[in-house]
Amino acid sequence: KESSNFDYFAPGIIIFGLLLGVIAVAESLAREVETNTLPRLKVSLMSSFDLLFGSLLPWTPFAEFQVLILFGFALALGFNWVGGATSLLLAIMIGCIVGIACIALGMLLAAFAKSQEHASSLGTLVAVPMSFVIGVFIGFPPGLFTKIIAFLPWRQGLLSLLGVLSYGSTLEEVAPNIIAMVIETAVLFAAGVIAFSKLRLKAE
């Protein structure tokens, strides 16, 4: 079947939908501050890594479910991808990694939020412009800017999804993007752990 414009925009829209999850994660952790959970954690042996990794575990299935919902809606709207079930499964795996990157970003933003409302505003302020920066809605010609945004896991995720779903790329072809995305996500999570430790779990 002939491809439509929607078939090329759908991967970016999926990334945008996952980025909106940043707001929910940031709000959730900020709520811990407002409910005085963190002061109790400060006197325990729990580290910022324990807290954030413990929060990452329940949020990860949520991200995976979000990926399935987004792909389901895309298919219901007539999305046609290149390749069979293998390509779709690979795309879902990539989407899950992107979802984890969004969780890590939400955790990092929560370290700087002073309240749940502040976290929501901060998440929106970062997630929405981020979708434009990585090229979800508009493409950018090769140049210095594209080299800079290549260090963002969501950009790598977008390139991977476009390659797999729109151009029929194989796992071997998108493996460098996936590896870069995993490394960048790990760095982002580590930054969140450090920021949370310095700003939220420090002794009063």
PDB file of N, CA, C and O in Angstrom, residues 27 29-39 114-118:
ATOM      1  N   GLU A  27       5.670  15.180  38.436  1.00  0.00           N
ATOM      2  CA  GLU A  27       4.624  15.465  39.413  1.00  0.00           C
ATOM      3  C   GLU A  27       4.621  14.430  40.528  1.00  0.00           C
ATOM      4  O   GLU A  27       4.450  14.766  41.707  1.00  0.00           O
ATOM      5  N   LEU A  29       7.054  12.507  41.752  1.00  0.00           N
ATOM      6  CA  LEU A  29       8.141  12.658  42.708  1.00  0.00           C
ATOM      7  C   LEU A  29       8.015  13.947  43.511  1.00  0.00           C
ATOM      8  O   LEU A  29       8.352  13.993  44.696  1.00  0.00           O
ATOM      9  N   ALA A  30       7.521  15.000  42.865  1.00  0.00           N
ATOM     10  CA  ALA A  30       7.317  16.263  43.588  1.00  0.00           C
ATOM     11  C   ALA A  30       6.270  16.097  44.686  1.00  0.00           C
ATOM     12  O   ALA A  30       6.342  16.738  45.736  1.00  0.00           O
ATOM     13  N   ARG A  31       5.303  15.225  44.435  1.00  0.00           N
ATOM     14  CA  ARG A  31       4.272  14.968  45.439  1.00  0.00           C
ATOM     15  C   ARG A  31       4.877  14.362  46.706  1.00  0.00           C
ATOM     16  O   ARG A  31       4.386  14.591  47.818  1.00  0.00           O
ATOM     17  N   GLU A  32       5.963  13.597  46.541  1.00  0.00           N
ATOM     18  CA  GLU A  32       6.633  13.015  47.696  1.00  0.00           C
ATOM     19  C   GLU A  32       7.188  14.106  48.609  1.00  0.00           C
ATOM     20  O   GLU A  32       7.237  13.952  49.830  1.00  0.00           O
ATOM     21  N   VAL A  33       7.612  15.200  48.001  1.00  0.00           N
ATOM     22  CA  VAL A  33       8.124  16.314  48.799  1.00  0.00           C
ATOM     23  C   VAL A  33       6.997  16.962  49.579  1.00  0.00           C
ATOM     24  O   VAL A  33       7.124  17.268  50.764  1.00  0.00           O
ATOM     25  N   GLU A  34       5.858  17.175  48.896  1.00  0.00           N
ATOM     26  CA  GLU A  34       4.731  17.863  49.525  1.00  0.00           C
ATOM     27  C   GLU A  34       4.062  17.029  50.609  1.00  0.00           C
ATOM     28  O   GLU A  34       3.487  17.572  51.544  1.00  0.00           O
ATOM     29  N   THR A  35       4.118  15.719  50.503  1.00  0.00           N
ATOM     30  CA  THR A  35       3.488  14.862  51.512  1.00  0.00           C
ATOM     31  C   THR A  35       4.446  14.495  52.649  1.00  0.00           C
ATOM     32  O   THR A  35       4.153  13.616  53.449  1.00  0.00           O
ATOM     33  N   ASN A  36       5.604  15.165  52.672  1.00  0.00           N
ATOM     34  CA  ASN A  36       6.590  14.971  53.741  1.00  0.00           C
ATOM     35  C   ASN A  36       7.162  13.563  53.796  1.00  0.00           C
ATOM     36  O   ASN A  36       7.594  13.096  54.852  1.00  0.00           O
ATOM     37  N   THR A  37       7.147  12.874  52.649  1.00  0.00           N
ATOM     38  CA  THR A  37       7.774  11.557  52.601  1.00  0.00           C
ATOM     39  C   THR A  37       9.288  11.676  52.626  1.00  0.00           C
ATOM     40  O   THR A  37       9.968  10.897  53.308  1.00  0.00           O
ATOM     41  N   LEU A  38       9.824  12.637  51.920  1.00  0.00           N
ATOM     42  CA  LEU A  38      11.275  12.791  51.843  1.00  0.00           C
ATOM     43  C   LEU A  38      11.933  13.085  53.188  1.00  0.00           C
ATOM     44  O   LEU A  38      13.000  12.542  53.473  1.00  0.00           O
ATOM     45  N   PRO A  39      11.332  13.950  54.029  1.00  0.00           N
ATOM     46  CA  PRO A  39      11.970  14.151  55.334  1.00  0.00           C
ATOM     47  C   PRO A  39      12.147  12.865  56.125  1.00  0.00           C
ATOM     48  O   PRO A  39      13.137  12.694  56.841  1.00  0.00           O
ATOM     49  N   LYS A 114       9.837  22.759  43.201  1.00  0.00           N
ATOM     50  CA  LYS A 114       9.550  23.120  44.584  1.00  0.00           C
ATOM     51  C   LYS A 114       8.168  22.656  45.031  1.00  0.00           C
ATOM     52  O   LYS A 114       7.862  22.667  46.218  1.00  0.00           O
ATOM     53  N   SER A 115       7.327  22.275  44.081  1.00  0.00           N
ATOM     54  CA  SER A 115       5.985  21.804  44.401  1.00  0.00           C
ATOM     55  C   SER A 115       5.475  20.960  43.243  1.00  0.00           C
ATOM     56  O   SER A 115       6.107  20.890  42.173  1.00  0.00           O
ATOM     57  N   GLN A 116       4.317  20.331  43.450  1.00  0.00           N
ATOM     58  CA  GLN A 116       3.734  19.514  42.391  1.00  0.00           C
ATOM     59  C   GLN A 116       3.357  20.376  41.192  1.00  0.00           C
ATOM     60  O   GLN A 116       3.569  19.980  40.039  1.00  0.00           O
ATOM     61  N   GLU A 117       2.796  21.568  41.459  1.00  0.00           N
ATOM     62  CA  GLU A 117       2.430  22.471  40.375  1.00  0.00           C
ATOM     63  C   GLU A 117       3.676  22.949  39.617  1.00  0.00           C
ATOM     64  O   GLU A 117       3.669  23.066  38.383  1.00  0.00           O
ATOM     65  N   HIS A 118       4.733  23.215  40.369  1.00  0.00           N
ATOM     66  CA  HIS A 118       5.983  23.640  39.750  1.00  0.00           C
ATOM     67  C   HIS A 118       6.537  22.526  38.866  1.00  0.00           C
ATOM     68  O   HIS A 118       7.046  22.786  37.762  1.00  0.00           O
TER      69      HIS A 118
END
